[in-house]
Short mmCIF file of C-alpha atoms and ligand atoms in Angstrom, two decimals:
data_model
loop_
_atom_site.label_atom_id
_atom_site.label_comp_id
_atom_site.label_asym_id
_atom_site.label_seq_id
_atom_site.Cartn_x
_atom_site.Cartn_y
_atom_site.Cartn_z
CA MET T 21 -36.70 48.10 -68.95
CA LYS T 22 -37.65 50.63 -71.65
CA LYS T 23 -36.97 48.93 -74.98
CA ILE T 24 -37.10 45.13 -74.99
CA LEU T 25 -36.16 42.50 -77.60
CA VAL T 26 -37.59 38.97 -77.31
CA THR T 27 -35.79 36.37 -79.43
CA GLY T 28 -37.55 33.07 -80.11
CA ALA T 29 -40.79 35.06 -79.83
CA THR T 30 -42.87 32.49 -81.77
CA GLY T 31 -41.93 29.72 -79.33
CA GLN T 32 -43.75 28.21 -76.34
CA ILE T 33 -42.45 30.80 -73.84
CA GLY T 34 -41.74 33.57 -76.34
CA LEU T 35 -45.30 34.16 -77.52
CA GLU T 36 -46.86 34.52 -74.07
CA LEU T 37 -43.87 36.46 -72.72
CA THR T 38 -44.05 38.96 -75.60
CA ILE T 39 -47.78 39.56 -75.02
CA ALA T 40 -47.25 39.98 -71.26
CA LEU T 41 -44.35 42.40 -71.78
CA ARG T 42 -46.35 44.44 -74.31
CA ASN T 43 -49.25 44.69 -71.86
CA LYS T 44 -46.86 45.87 -69.14
CA TYR T 45 -44.41 48.12 -71.06
CA GLY T 46 -46.34 49.16 -74.17
CA ALA T 47 -46.50 47.24 -77.46
CA GLU T 48 -44.22 49.64 -79.32
CA ASN T 49 -41.48 49.05 -76.69
CA VAL T 50 -41.36 45.27 -77.10
CA LEU T 51 -39.75 43.98 -80.32
CA ALA T 52 -40.52 40.35 -81.15
CA ALA T 53 -38.05 38.39 -83.27
CA GLY T 54 -38.15 34.85 -84.63
CA HIS T 55 -36.64 32.74 -87.39
CA LYS T 56 -40.08 31.73 -88.67
CA ARG T 57 -42.60 33.77 -90.66
CA PRO T 58 -45.51 33.37 -88.18
CA ALA T 59 -49.13 33.32 -89.21
CA LEU T 60 -50.76 36.67 -88.45
CA THR T 61 -51.43 36.22 -84.74
CA GLU T 62 -51.77 38.39 -81.69
CA LEU T 63 -47.95 38.40 -81.78
CA THR T 64 -47.55 40.09 -85.16
CA GLN T 65 -50.74 42.13 -84.89
CA SER T 66 -49.93 43.55 -81.42
CA GLY T 67 -46.51 45.04 -82.15
CA PRO T 68 -43.26 44.97 -84.16
CA TYR T 69 -42.01 41.59 -85.40
CA TYR T 70 -38.68 40.87 -87.13
CA ARG T 71 -37.40 37.75 -88.86
CA LEU T 72 -34.14 36.93 -87.09
CA ASP T 73 -31.79 33.95 -86.95
CA VAL T 74 -29.78 34.54 -83.76
CA ARG T 75 -26.74 33.00 -85.46
CA ASP T 76 -26.64 36.14 -87.67
CA ALA T 77 -24.65 38.48 -85.38
CA SER T 78 -24.88 41.52 -87.65
CA ALA T 79 -28.67 41.27 -88.03
CA LEU T 80 -29.03 40.97 -84.24
CA HIS T 81 -26.66 43.89 -83.70
CA GLN T 82 -28.60 45.97 -86.24
CA ILE T 83 -31.95 45.50 -84.47
CA VAL T 84 -30.48 46.29 -81.03
CA GLU T 85 -28.62 49.38 -82.25
CA THR T 86 -31.43 50.75 -84.45
CA HIS T 87 -34.03 50.51 -81.67
CA ASN T 88 -31.70 51.24 -78.72
CA VAL T 89 -32.71 48.00 -76.99
CA ASP T 90 -31.82 47.92 -73.27
CA THR T 91 -33.08 44.43 -72.35
CA ILE T 92 -32.99 41.12 -74.24
CA PHE T 93 -35.09 38.09 -73.31
CA HIS T 94 -33.20 35.40 -75.26
CA LEU T 95 -35.51 32.43 -75.81
CA ALA T 96 -34.34 31.15 -79.20
CA SER T 97 -33.29 27.53 -78.64
CA LEU T 98 -33.74 23.95 -79.81
CA LEU T 99 -35.48 21.91 -77.09
CA SER T 100 -34.33 18.59 -75.68
CA ALA T 101 -35.85 15.93 -77.94
CA VAL T 102 -35.31 17.87 -81.18
CA ALA T 103 -31.75 18.70 -80.09
CA GLU T 104 -30.92 15.01 -79.61
CA GLN T 105 -31.89 14.40 -83.24
CA ASN T 106 -29.35 17.03 -84.42
CA PRO T 107 -26.76 17.84 -81.73
CA GLN T 108 -24.53 19.90 -84.03
CA GLN T 109 -27.38 22.23 -84.98
CA ALA T 110 -28.45 22.39 -81.33
CA TRP T 111 -24.96 23.57 -80.33
CA ASP T 112 -24.90 26.07 -83.20
CA VAL T 113 -28.27 27.64 -82.37
CA ASN T 114 -28.16 27.35 -78.57
CA ILE T 115 -24.53 28.37 -78.00
CA ASN T 116 -23.39 30.40 -81.01
CA GLY T 117 -26.72 32.22 -80.85
CA LEU T 118 -26.16 32.93 -77.14
CA ILE T 119 -22.60 34.14 -77.75
CA ASN T 120 -23.98 36.65 -80.30
CA VAL T 121 -26.57 37.83 -77.77
CA LEU T 122 -23.94 38.12 -75.01
CA GLU T 123 -21.58 40.08 -77.26
CA THR T 124 -24.41 42.41 -78.31
CA SER T 125 -25.43 42.81 -74.65
CA ARG T 126 -21.80 43.66 -73.79
CA THR T 127 -21.37 46.29 -76.53
CA HIS T 128 -24.83 47.86 -76.02
CA GLN T 129 -25.10 47.56 -72.20
CA CYS T 130 -28.24 45.40 -72.44
CA ALA T 131 -29.61 43.40 -69.52
CA LEU T 132 -30.10 39.77 -70.54
CA PHE T 133 -32.57 37.03 -69.53
CA PHE T 134 -31.42 33.45 -70.26
CA PRO T 135 -33.76 30.47 -69.76
CA SER T 136 -31.88 27.53 -68.32
CA SER T 137 -33.67 24.31 -67.42
CA ILE T 138 -33.84 21.25 -65.16
CA ALA T 139 -32.00 19.76 -68.13
CA ALA T 140 -28.85 21.52 -66.86
CA PHE T 141 -28.69 18.71 -64.27
CA GLY T 142 -27.84 15.05 -64.96
CA PRO T 143 -28.04 11.49 -63.54
CA LYS T 144 -25.46 12.26 -60.81
CA THR T 145 -27.42 15.28 -59.51
CA PRO T 146 -29.42 14.64 -56.29
CA PRO T 147 -32.91 14.01 -57.82
CA LEU T 148 -35.03 15.10 -54.86
CA ASP T 149 -34.90 18.56 -53.31
CA THR T 150 -32.20 19.30 -55.92
CA PRO T 151 -29.98 22.04 -54.41
CA GLN T 152 -29.35 25.41 -56.06
CA ASP T 153 -25.61 24.64 -56.04
CA THR T 154 -24.89 21.01 -56.95
CA ILE T 155 -23.28 18.76 -59.54
CA GLN T 156 -24.26 19.52 -63.15
CA ARG T 157 -23.22 16.73 -65.56
CA PRO T 158 -26.10 16.62 -68.08
CA THR T 159 -26.10 13.76 -70.59
CA THR T 160 -28.15 15.51 -73.32
CA ILE T 161 -26.83 18.08 -75.81
CA TYR T 162 -29.70 20.36 -74.73
CA GLY T 163 -28.57 20.10 -71.11
CA ILE T 164 -24.93 20.67 -72.12
CA THR T 165 -25.97 23.87 -73.94
CA LYS T 166 -27.94 24.97 -70.87
CA VAL T 167 -25.16 24.46 -68.33
CA SER T 168 -22.67 26.03 -70.79
CA GLY T 169 -25.11 28.93 -71.21
CA GLU T 170 -25.27 29.44 -67.44
CA LEU T 171 -21.45 29.52 -67.26
CA LEU T 172 -21.18 31.92 -70.24
CA CYS T 173 -23.77 34.30 -68.73
CA ASN T 174 -21.92 34.25 -65.39
CA TYR T 175 -18.59 34.85 -67.18
CA TYR T 176 -19.98 37.88 -69.09
CA HIS T 177 -21.39 39.25 -65.84
CA HIS T 178 -18.16 38.96 -63.84
CA ARG T 179 -15.72 39.74 -66.70
CA PHE T 180 -17.64 42.49 -68.55
CA GLY T 181 -20.38 43.59 -66.12
CA VAL T 182 -23.26 42.33 -68.31
CA ASP T 183 -26.45 42.19 -66.21
CA ALA T 184 -27.25 38.59 -67.18
CA ARG T 185 -29.86 36.69 -65.18
CA GLY T 186 -31.45 33.27 -65.65
CA LEU T 187 -33.95 30.70 -64.43
CA ARG T 188 -33.76 26.91 -64.43
CA TYR T 189 -37.28 26.26 -65.68
CA PRO T 190 -39.05 22.92 -65.21
CA GLY T 191 -41.42 21.59 -67.87
CA LEU T 192 -43.77 24.39 -68.92
CA ILE T 193 -47.48 24.04 -69.62
CA SER T 194 -49.25 26.64 -71.78
CA SER T 195 -52.85 26.96 -73.00
CA LYS T 196 -51.79 29.40 -75.75
CA THR T 197 -48.84 27.77 -77.45
CA LEU T 198 -48.12 24.20 -78.42
CA PRO T 199 -44.73 22.84 -77.30
CA GLY T 200 -42.00 22.37 -79.89
CA GLY T 201 -40.03 19.17 -79.47
CA GLY T 202 -39.50 18.88 -75.75
CA THR T 203 -39.55 15.90 -73.42
CA THR T 204 -42.24 17.44 -71.23
CA ASP T 205 -44.58 18.07 -74.19
CA TYR T 206 -46.87 15.25 -72.99
CA ALA T 207 -48.08 17.55 -70.20
CA VAL T 208 -49.59 19.88 -72.83
CA ASP T 209 -50.62 17.36 -75.51
CA ILE T 210 -52.65 15.39 -72.92
CA PHE T 211 -55.13 18.26 -72.46
CA TYR T 212 -55.97 18.52 -76.17
CA ALA T 213 -56.34 14.73 -76.37
CA ALA T 214 -58.54 14.64 -73.26
CA ILE T 215 -60.94 17.23 -74.68
CA LYS T 216 -60.91 15.96 -78.28
CA ALA T 217 -60.79 12.16 -77.82
CA GLN T 218 -61.08 11.52 -74.06
CA HIS T 219 -57.97 9.35 -74.46
CA TYR T 220 -54.21 9.97 -74.58
CA GLU T 221 -51.27 7.75 -75.43
CA CYS T 222 -48.34 8.98 -73.29
CA PHE T 223 -44.73 8.68 -74.47
CA LEU T 224 -43.33 8.62 -70.91
CA ARG T 225 -43.80 5.91 -68.24
CA ALA T 226 -46.70 6.42 -65.82
CA ASP T 227 -44.35 6.93 -62.86
CA THR T 228 -42.01 9.54 -64.48
CA GLN T 229 -42.00 12.34 -61.93
CA LEU T 230 -40.83 15.74 -63.21
CA ASP T 231 -40.95 19.34 -62.03
CA MET T 232 -43.54 21.42 -63.90
CA MET T 233 -44.88 24.98 -64.00
CA TYR T 234 -47.91 26.69 -65.52
CA MET T 235 -46.93 29.31 -68.11
CA PRO T 236 -48.44 32.33 -66.27
CA ASP T 237 -46.05 31.58 -63.38
CA ALA T 238 -43.13 31.14 -65.79
CA ILE T 239 -43.81 34.51 -67.40
CA ASP T 240 -44.22 36.25 -64.03
CA ALA T 241 -40.95 34.69 -62.81
CA ALA T 242 -38.96 36.02 -65.81
CA ILE T 243 -40.39 39.56 -65.50
CA HIS T 244 -40.03 39.56 -61.70
CA LEU T 245 -36.38 38.41 -61.90
CA MET T 246 -35.47 41.04 -64.51
CA SER T 247 -37.07 43.76 -62.35
CA ALA T 248 -35.33 42.63 -59.12
CA ASP T 249 -32.57 44.60 -57.39
CA SER T 250 -29.33 43.38 -59.01
CA LYS T 251 -27.45 43.69 -55.71
CA GLN T 252 -29.70 41.02 -54.14
CA LEU T 253 -28.88 38.40 -56.75
CA THR T 254 -26.21 35.89 -55.71
CA HIS T 255 -27.29 32.96 -57.86
CA ARG T 256 -28.14 35.06 -60.93
CA ASN T 257 -27.17 32.38 -63.51
CA ALA T 258 -29.37 30.56 -62.90
CA PHE T 259 -32.07 30.19 -60.22
CA ASN T 260 -33.95 26.94 -59.60
CA VAL T 261 -37.68 27.66 -59.88
CA THR T 262 -40.56 25.19 -59.72
CA ALA T 263 -44.27 25.08 -58.93
CA MET T 264 -45.29 21.43 -58.84
CA SER T 265 -43.91 17.96 -59.43
CA PHE T 266 -46.06 15.17 -60.86
CA THR T 267 -46.15 11.96 -62.91
CA PRO T 268 -48.25 11.30 -66.03
CA HIS T 269 -50.45 9.07 -63.86
CA GLN T 270 -51.05 11.86 -61.34
CA LEU T 271 -51.82 14.37 -64.12
CA ALA T 272 -54.27 11.93 -65.75
CA THR T 273 -55.99 11.35 -62.39
CA GLU T 274 -56.44 15.12 -61.92
CA ILE T 275 -57.88 15.47 -65.44
CA GLN T 276 -60.32 12.61 -64.73
CA LYS T 277 -61.82 14.72 -61.92
CA HIS T 278 -63.09 17.00 -64.73
CA ILE T 279 -63.48 14.44 -67.56
CA PRO T 280 -64.39 11.13 -65.82
CA GLN T 281 -64.40 9.16 -69.10
CA PHE T 282 -60.80 10.18 -69.89
CA THR T 283 -58.38 7.25 -70.22
CA ILE T 284 -54.59 7.11 -70.68
CA ALA T 285 -52.33 4.45 -72.21
CA TYR T 286 -48.51 4.32 -72.30
CA ASN T 287 -46.36 3.84 -75.40
CA VAL T 288 -42.91 4.78 -74.13
CA ASP T 289 -40.52 6.61 -76.46
CA PRO T 290 -37.07 5.33 -75.40
CA LEU T 291 -35.30 8.57 -76.39
CA ARG T 292 -37.56 10.89 -74.42
CA GLN T 293 -37.80 8.45 -71.50
CA ALA T 294 -33.99 8.35 -71.27
CA ILE T 295 -33.89 12.17 -71.32
CA ALA T 296 -36.56 12.45 -68.59
CA ASP T 297 -34.82 9.80 -66.45
CA SER T 298 -31.62 11.92 -66.47
CA TRP T 299 -33.40 14.93 -64.94
CA PRO T 300 -34.19 15.63 -61.26
CA ARG T 301 -37.63 14.92 -59.79
CA HIS T 302 -38.07 18.06 -57.72
CA MET T 303 -35.83 21.13 -57.33
CA ASN T 304 -35.25 23.20 -54.21
CA ASP T 305 -36.08 26.81 -55.16
CA SER T 306 -35.36 28.47 -51.77
CA ALA T 307 -32.63 30.69 -53.26
CA ALA T 308 -35.10 32.29 -55.70
CA LYS T 309 -37.59 32.81 -52.85
CA ALA T 310 -34.94 34.37 -50.60
CA GLU T 311 -33.12 36.55 -53.17
CA TRP T 312 -36.02 38.01 -55.22
CA GLY T 313 -39.30 36.80 -53.66
CA TRP T 314 -40.24 34.00 -56.09
CA GLN T 315 -43.58 32.31 -55.33
CA ALA T 316 -45.61 30.12 -57.71
CA GLN T 317 -49.37 30.76 -57.89
CA PHE T 318 -50.57 27.60 -59.68
CA ASP T 319 -50.46 24.08 -58.23
CA LEU T 320 -51.62 20.91 -60.07
CA PRO T 321 -55.39 21.25 -59.41
CA ALA T 322 -55.42 24.97 -60.28
CA MET T 323 -53.38 24.43 -63.46
CA VAL T 324 -55.58 21.55 -64.69
CA GLU T 325 -58.79 23.51 -64.07
CA ASP T 326 -57.46 26.60 -65.91
CA MET T 327 -55.97 24.62 -68.81
CA LEU T 328 -59.21 22.71 -69.46
CA GLU T 329 -61.23 25.92 -69.26
CA LYS T 330 -58.93 27.89 -71.60
CA ILE T 331 -58.55 25.11 -74.19
CA THR T 332 -62.27 24.33 -74.21
CA LEU T 333 -62.97 28.00 -74.97
CA LYS T 334 -60.68 27.97 -78.05
C1 LIG R 18 -37.97 20.32 -72.95
N1 LIG R 18 -39.80 21.78 -72.35
O1 LIG R 18 -38.72 19.37 -72.69
C2 LIG R 18 -38.34 21.69 -72.39
C3 LIG R 18 -37.81 21.90 -70.99
C4 LIG R 18 -37.43 20.93 -68.71
C5 LIG R 18 -37.88 20.66 -70.12
O2 LIG R 18 -36.53 22.43 -71.00
O3 LIG R 18 -36.97 20.23 -73.62
#
């Protein structure tokens, strides 16, 4: 990877991924692009930033051609809860944007990273030890765009030779970026509430078990996958990866070990509860471990300790 473009660079994954890539490959070699005009942050102050709506094929093409981009990390997407509020826009951004990125990758021989999700599974998927290869009938528009995205990336690889690779991420927890309209956002919001008010009102039921991952592991997984030997990758679009699986009650109990006075209440949001209930509880990620050496570093106690430390220092 010599010249990299990150789309959706102002998002929850995009910001931290851009910083990590710039530290590894040199700031001038990592172009950040987003549809928003971000506040001057370490993103815009550490390297090149471009306003880009991924639905604008010519603008995307222009950036890739002008800078001779050889790798695209395509993170621009509407997340699950926001997508359910506007399914047509979700399809437009998540799929038409991806088609533009795939076409640009095809014509410019770019390698492509695509973030899929546990949302690519549905109520008929085995919820525990969810296999790498299993039924995928998601019931959310976000999940439909993710499973369609996996199929499109695989098609462009087999039909046109595009080096497309992807990960099925669980819920992601970051100390640097706030989440933007996802169903797993509670697992980030709870930390700010615990520090600020020692109380949190959770929008999911106490027993809602979901796969989760700390952002440093998510970033390492994306970079590790894109650096792996292509010949080793059988399940390239897209690998199950996870680090931990917990419920809001279990997360609150772990936080209370650090903030004993912290309390949690539950005010369930039917929309986001229905989305979470359609997702698996814990994925099997043995294919990622076998094919490119995936291994998470953070479990629940380690993540909670680091999150509280990092947010308290802000
Ligand atoms: C969401 N954070 O909640 C995202 C993620 C697995 C969940 O895809 O929509």
